[in-house]
Tab-separated table of C-alpha atoms in Angstrom:
chain	number	residue	atom	x	y	z
A	1	MET	CA	-9.483	-37.145	-0.806
A	2	THR	CA	-11.888	-34.274	-0.245
A	3	ASP	CA	-9.998	-30.986	0.109
A	4	PHE	CA	-11.322	-29.986	3.515
A	5	GLU	CA	-9.417	-26.704	3.469
A	6	ARG	CA	-11.397	-25.630	0.405
A	7	VAL	CA	-14.622	-26.626	2.134
A	8	LYS	CA	-13.669	-24.614	5.238
A	9	GLY	CA	-12.687	-21.686	3.038
A	10	TYR	CA	-16.165	-21.562	1.552
A	11	TYR	CA	-17.730	-21.289	4.997
A	12	CYS	CA	-15.399	-18.415	5.862
A	13	HIS	CA	-17.430	-16.304	3.437
A	14	PHE	CA	-20.861	-17.938	3.307
A	15	ASN	CA	-23.288	-16.661	5.961
A	16	GLU	CA	-24.213	-20.050	7.433
A	17	ASP	CA	-25.535	-18.409	10.598
A	18	GLU	CA	-28.520	-16.985	8.686
A	19	ARG	CA	-28.895	-19.544	5.880
A	20	LEU	CA	-32.213	-20.877	7.129
A	21	GLN	CA	-33.707	-17.527	8.121
A	22	ARG	CA	-32.832	-15.019	5.445
A	23	ASP	CA	-35.037	-16.305	2.600
A	24	SER	CA	-38.164	-18.355	2.050
A	25	SER	CA	-36.376	-21.465	0.782
A	26	GLY	CA	-34.315	-21.727	3.965
A	27	ARG	CA	-37.346	-20.946	6.101
A	28	LEU	CA	-39.307	-23.793	4.490
A	29	GLU	CA	-36.467	-26.274	4.922
A	30	TYR	CA	-36.089	-25.329	8.581
A	31	GLU	CA	-39.818	-25.700	9.208
A	32	MET	CA	-40.022	-29.105	7.522
A	33	VAL	CA	-36.904	-30.414	9.268
A	34	MET	CA	-38.048	-29.246	12.699
A	35	ARG	CA	-41.345	-31.062	12.201
A	36	LYS	CA	-39.434	-34.259	11.385
A	37	LEU	CA	-37.220	-33.822	14.451
A	38	GLN	CA	-40.249	-33.299	16.673
A	39	GLU	CA	-41.820	-36.452	15.230
A	40	HIS	CA	-38.815	-38.768	15.556
A	41	LEU	CA	-36.611	-37.497	18.389
A	42	PRO	CA	-37.030	-39.017	21.856
A	43	ALA	CA	-38.778	-36.793	24.393
A	44	ILE	CA	-35.418	-36.110	26.070
A	45	GLY	CA	-31.849	-37.145	25.428
A	46	THR	CA	-28.367	-36.317	24.195
A	47	ILE	CA	-27.824	-35.132	20.623
A	48	LEU	CA	-24.701	-34.710	18.493
A	49	ASP	CA	-25.197	-31.992	15.878
A	50	LEU	CA	-22.395	-32.996	13.495
A	51	GLY	CA	-21.627	-30.399	10.857
A	52	GLY	CA	-24.025	-28.132	12.711
A	53	ALA	CA	-22.242	-24.866	11.839
A	54	THR	CA	-23.243	-22.080	14.242
A	55	GLY	CA	-26.058	-24.078	15.863
A	56	VAL	CA	-29.149	-23.228	13.825
A	57	TYR	CA	-30.734	-26.470	15.033
A	58	ALA	CA	-28.558	-27.034	18.097
A	59	PHE	CA	-29.745	-23.993	20.052
A	60	PRO	CA	-33.513	-24.493	19.599
A	61	LEU	CA	-33.105	-28.147	20.614
A	62	ALA	CA	-31.010	-27.221	23.648
A	63	GLN	CA	-33.619	-24.668	24.675
A	64	THR	CA	-36.274	-27.404	24.747
A	65	GLY	CA	-34.217	-29.509	27.142
A	66	TYR	CA	-31.938	-31.705	25.028
A	67	GLN	CA	-28.245	-31.957	25.881
A	68	VAL	CA	-26.699	-30.903	22.583
A	69	HIS	CA	-23.077	-31.297	21.519
A	70	LEU	CA	-22.207	-29.195	18.469
A	71	ALA	CA	-19.370	-30.203	16.121
A	72	ASP	CA	-18.190	-28.693	12.858
A	73	LEU	CA	-15.171	-28.694	10.571
A	74	SER	CA	-14.921	-24.890	10.598
A	75	GLU	CA	-13.015	-23.189	13.409
A	76	ARG	CA	-14.758	-19.935	12.513
A	77	LEU	CA	-18.273	-21.353	12.821
A	78	ILE	CA	-17.488	-23.099	16.100
A	79	ALA	CA	-16.079	-19.863	17.510
A	80	ILE	CA	-19.353	-18.100	16.623
A	81	ALA	CA	-21.350	-20.908	18.249
A	82	LYS	CA	-19.266	-20.780	21.439
A	83	GLU	CA	-19.822	-17.042	21.716
A	84	LYS	CA	-23.569	-17.526	21.238
A	85	SER	CA	-23.665	-20.333	23.802
A	86	ASP	CA	-21.834	-18.238	26.382
A	87	LYS	CA	-24.553	-15.591	26.099
A	88	GLN	CA	-27.433	-18.032	26.594
A	89	GLU	CA	-29.234	-17.932	29.920
A	90	ASN	CA	-31.141	-21.112	29.078
A	91	GLY	CA	-30.178	-23.754	26.569
A	92	LYS	CA	-26.402	-23.536	26.593
A	93	LEU	CA	-24.693	-26.160	24.441
A	94	ALA	CA	-23.040	-29.069	26.233
A	95	SER	CA	-19.963	-28.669	24.013
A	96	CYS	CA	-18.737	-26.955	20.845
A	97	GLU	CA	-15.862	-28.745	19.124
A	98	VAL	CA	-13.946	-28.569	15.847
A	99	VAL	CA	-14.444	-32.044	14.385
A	100	ASN	CA	-14.050	-33.692	10.984
A	101	ALA	CA	-17.084	-35.913	10.376
A	102	VAL	CA	-14.917	-38.849	9.264
A	103	ASP	CA	-13.240	-39.055	12.706
A	104	LEU	CA	-15.392	-38.940	15.840
A	105	SER	CA	-12.738	-40.458	18.099
A	106	ARG	CA	-13.274	-37.761	20.743
A	107	TYR	CA	-16.716	-39.288	21.419
A	108	ALA	CA	-17.185	-42.623	23.219
A	109	ASP	CA	-19.198	-45.537	21.860
A	110	ASN	CA	-22.962	-45.403	22.510
A	111	SER	CA	-22.921	-41.752	23.610
A	112	PHE	CA	-25.882	-40.194	21.814
A	113	ASP	CA	-29.604	-40.756	21.458
A	114	ALA	CA	-29.545	-38.974	18.096
A	115	VAL	CA	-27.073	-37.603	15.572
A	116	LEU	CA	-27.926	-34.760	13.198
A	117	LEU	CA	-25.851	-34.961	10.035
A	118	PHE	CA	-26.960	-31.802	8.248
A	119	GLY	CA	-24.026	-30.923	6.013
A	120	PRO	CA	-21.158	-33.429	5.895
A	121	LEU	CA	-22.737	-35.566	3.165
A	122	TYR	CA	-22.869	-32.481	0.936
A	123	HIS	CA	-19.089	-32.524	0.756
A	124	LEU	CA	-17.593	-36.010	1.196
A	125	LEU	CA	-16.507	-36.842	-2.349
A	126	TYR	CA	-15.304	-40.404	-1.909
A	127	GLU	CA	-16.964	-43.616	-0.784
A	128	THR	CA	-14.261	-44.375	1.776
A	129	GLU	CA	-14.894	-41.019	3.464
A	130	ARG	CA	-18.661	-41.469	3.469
A	131	ASN	CA	-18.357	-44.959	4.934
A	132	ALA	CA	-15.941	-43.688	7.585
A	133	CYS	CA	-18.411	-40.963	8.538
A	134	ILE	CA	-21.488	-43.202	8.725
A	135	SER	CA	-19.678	-46.012	10.553
A	136	GLU	CA	-18.516	-43.457	13.142
A	137	VAL	CA	-22.055	-42.114	13.499
A	138	TYR	CA	-23.249	-45.687	14.058
A	139	ARG	CA	-20.555	-46.259	16.705
A	140	VAL	CA	-21.369	-43.173	18.779
A	141	LEU	CA	-25.129	-43.738	18.687
A	142	LYS	CA	-26.835	-45.711	21.426
A	143	THR	CA	-28.775	-48.835	20.485
A	144	ASP	CA	-32.079	-47.690	18.943
A	145	GLY	CA	-30.535	-44.244	18.429
A	146	THR	CA	-31.603	-42.198	15.415
A	147	VAL	CA	-29.624	-40.480	12.657
A	148	PHE	CA	-31.051	-37.591	10.653
A	149	ALA	CA	-28.919	-36.989	7.547
A	150	SER	CA	-29.517	-34.399	4.842
A	151	PHE	CA	-28.139	-34.717	1.325
A	152	ILE	CA	-28.373	-33.012	-2.060
A	153	PRO	CA	-29.922	-35.508	-4.497
A	154	TYR	CA	-28.175	-36.277	-7.765
A	155	LEU	CA	-30.640	-34.620	-10.150
A	156	SER	CA	-31.113	-31.517	-8.000
A	157	GLY	CA	-27.377	-31.106	-7.500
A	158	SER	CA	-26.335	-31.800	-11.085
A	159	ILE	CA	-28.957	-29.520	-12.599
A	160	ALA	CA	-27.925	-26.805	-10.128
A	161	ILE	CA	-24.387	-27.004	-11.526
A	162	VAL	CA	-25.773	-26.232	-14.988
A	163	ASP	CA	-27.588	-23.251	-13.448
A	164	ARG	CA	-24.301	-22.237	-11.815
A	165	TYR	CA	-22.596	-22.148	-15.196
A	166	PHE	CA	-25.139	-19.582	-16.406
A	167	PHE	CA	-24.251	-17.051	-13.671
A	168	ALA	CA	-20.672	-18.115	-12.831
A	169	PRO	CA	-19.099	-19.752	-15.899
A	170	ASP	CA	-15.610	-19.654	-14.383
A	171	GLN	CA	-16.777	-22.215	-11.799
A	172	VAL	CA	-18.042	-24.782	-14.314
A	173	GLY	CA	-16.405	-26.199	-17.414
A	174	LYS	CA	-16.979	-29.188	-19.650
A	175	GLU	CA	-14.794	-31.502	-17.546
A	176	ASN	CA	-16.320	-30.882	-14.127
A	177	LEU	CA	-19.802	-30.817	-15.668
A	178	ARG	CA	-19.159	-34.284	-17.126
A	179	GLU	CA	-17.820	-35.378	-13.741
A	180	VAL	CA	-20.874	-34.274	-11.796
A	181	PHE	CA	-23.276	-35.998	-14.183
A	182	SER	CA	-21.217	-39.198	-14.321
A	183	SER	CA	-20.244	-39.577	-10.649
A	184	GLY	CA	-22.180	-37.003	-8.605
A	185	ARG	CA	-18.914	-35.279	-7.643
A	186	PHE	CA	-18.454	-31.541	-8.180
A	187	ILE	CA	-15.099	-29.793	-7.793
A	188	ASN	CA	-15.366	-26.051	-8.404
A	189	ASN	CA	-12.951	-24.610	-10.987
A	190	ALA	CA	-12.820	-21.330	-9.041
A	191	HIS	CA	-11.975	-20.578	-5.422
A	192	TYR	CA	-15.257	-18.889	-4.618
A	193	GLY	CA	-18.778	-20.257	-4.366
A	194	PHE	CA	-19.765	-23.754	-3.220
A	195	GLN	CA	-16.601	-25.817	-3.467
A	196	GLU	CA	-16.398	-29.628	-3.325
A	197	GLY	CA	-19.800	-31.317	-3.396
A	198	TYR	CA	-21.331	-34.775	-3.693
A	199	TYR	CA	-24.801	-35.500	-5.086
A	200	PRO	CA	-26.041	-39.095	-4.540
A	201	THR	CA	-29.270	-40.700	-5.648
A	202	SER	CA	-31.691	-41.749	-2.942
A	203	ASP	CA	-30.835	-45.389	-3.698
A	204	GLN	CA	-27.145	-44.656	-3.054
A	205	ILE	CA	-28.036	-43.052	0.279
A	206	LEU	CA	-30.100	-46.070	1.280
A	207	ARG	CA	-27.215	-48.425	0.428
A	208	LEU	CA	-24.701	-46.252	2.298
A	209	PHE	CA	-26.636	-46.392	5.556
A	210	GLU	CA	-27.792	-49.982	5.198
A	211	SER	CA	-24.211	-51.172	4.588
A	212	ASN	CA	-23.207	-49.502	7.858
A	213	GLY	CA	-25.904	-51.180	9.936
A	214	PHE	CA	-28.806	-48.705	9.846
A	215	ALA	CA	-32.474	-49.516	9.277
A	216	CYS	CA	-34.341	-46.868	7.303
A	217	ILE	CA	-37.225	-45.137	9.053
A	218	GLU	CA	-37.963	-42.564	6.378
A	219	LEU	CA	-36.540	-40.906	3.279
A	220	SER	CA	-38.123	-37.638	2.186
A	221	SER	CA	-37.636	-34.280	0.540
A	222	ILE	CA	-37.238	-31.350	2.925
A	223	ARG	CA	-38.565	-28.883	0.356
A	224	GLY	CA	-41.194	-31.067	-1.332
A	225	PHE	CA	-43.396	-29.721	-4.103
A	226	LEU	CA	-42.960	-26.229	-2.641
A	227	TYR	CA	-39.355	-26.217	-3.931
A	228	GLU	CA	-38.809	-22.963	-5.859
A	229	LYS	CA	-42.343	-21.877	-4.896
A	230	GLU	CA	-41.346	-20.850	-1.373
A	231	ASP	CA	-41.874	-17.098	-1.821
A	232	HIS	CA	-45.390	-17.685	-3.143
A	233	PHE	CA	-46.124	-20.071	-0.274
A	234	TYR	CA	-45.105	-17.624	2.450
A	235	ALA	CA	-47.027	-14.841	0.708
A	236	VAL	CA	-50.318	-16.714	1.258
A	237	GLN	CA	-52.348	-14.626	3.709
A	238	ASP	CA	-54.909	-17.285	4.599
A	239	ALA	CA	-53.213	-19.087	7.509
A	240	GLN	CA	-55.496	-22.119	7.267
A	241	MET	CA	-54.820	-22.481	3.549
A	242	ARG	CA	-51.085	-22.135	4.134
A	243	ALA	CA	-51.259	-24.861	6.781
A	244	GLU	CA	-53.214	-27.112	4.414
A	245	ILE	CA	-50.674	-26.646	1.613
A	246	LEU	CA	-47.805	-27.429	3.980
A	247	ARG	CA	-49.633	-30.513	5.244
A	248	TRP	CA	-49.815	-31.872	1.707
A	249	ALA	CA	-46.210	-30.917	1.007
A	250	MET	CA	-45.205	-32.986	4.046
A	251	MET	CA	-47.551	-35.839	3.113
A	252	THR	CA	-46.149	-36.176	-0.425
A	253	ALA	CA	-42.489	-35.517	0.440
A	254	LYS	CA	-41.671	-39.245	0.481
A	255	GLU	CA	-42.456	-39.600	-3.234
A	256	LYS	CA	-39.231	-40.577	-4.963
A	257	GLU	CA	-39.728	-38.123	-7.816
A	258	LEU	CA	-39.905	-35.254	-5.331
A	259	ILE	CA	-36.919	-36.515	-3.349
A	260	GLU	CA	-34.753	-36.608	-6.467
A	261	THR	CA	-35.715	-33.236	-7.955
A	262	CYS	CA	-36.755	-30.852	-5.159
A	263	GLY	CA	-33.611	-29.533	-3.519
A	264	HIS	CA	-32.399	-31.011	-0.242
A	265	ALA	CA	-33.583	-34.350	1.138
A	266	MET	CA	-33.254	-36.227	4.424
A	267	TYR	CA	-32.653	-39.810	5.479
A	268	ILE	CA	-33.829	-40.914	8.931
A	269	GLY	CA	-32.442	-44.205	10.209
A	270	ARG	CA	-32.219	-46.264	13.386
A	271	LYS	CA	-29.232	-48.131	14.836
């Protein structure tokens, strides 16, 4: 079973509140994801942001009129989100709850028009846990509801563990390196840094959702060919050229080679 206490411990120290604002890679991911949300979300409705941390997506969506329920494993992150929500004049969150993504029993069947799953699949090490999570997401979605689920693809995640060894060798040894390349599971040897992680192929993600009743709408990279070029991209002064580059990054993001090798990716499916 995934050690959820280790996962929570990581987020006690990692600045999740600013992850998508403090550098160009996060900024690009946020911009690409928001474009996908704008394209596929209903004009109005109720959203569950599951694993939504301090509400990086929840608050902007609430401010545009959606009723957003935020849920996360971390008591600390939910406390931050509640404090932020209390200070909002417009766009308060409908709820902020501490929730494990494998058990959504606090939510009734057919409650949400959309579920954002931006985080839990990074950490659920075992197939039984992943199936429990996705079957629960299916249950709480309304008919024709949409799930948006991010994941770290196998090649991107596994290669990143090799990179991790170069700057933090106490986190990576021969055994857990073999494990990540053979199964996609990473269990950190140290108690700092990203802890328990899971890196599936895009085919594994498709099977996971299909086996739990979802029909795929889209599978794409949320960094695209701009992965690891983000600083150069945001340094472009010609706004029209920058927009043209981003347009092509979005257009080509469904290419399987880019999904597998360019950082984070996203599955969009319909109940």
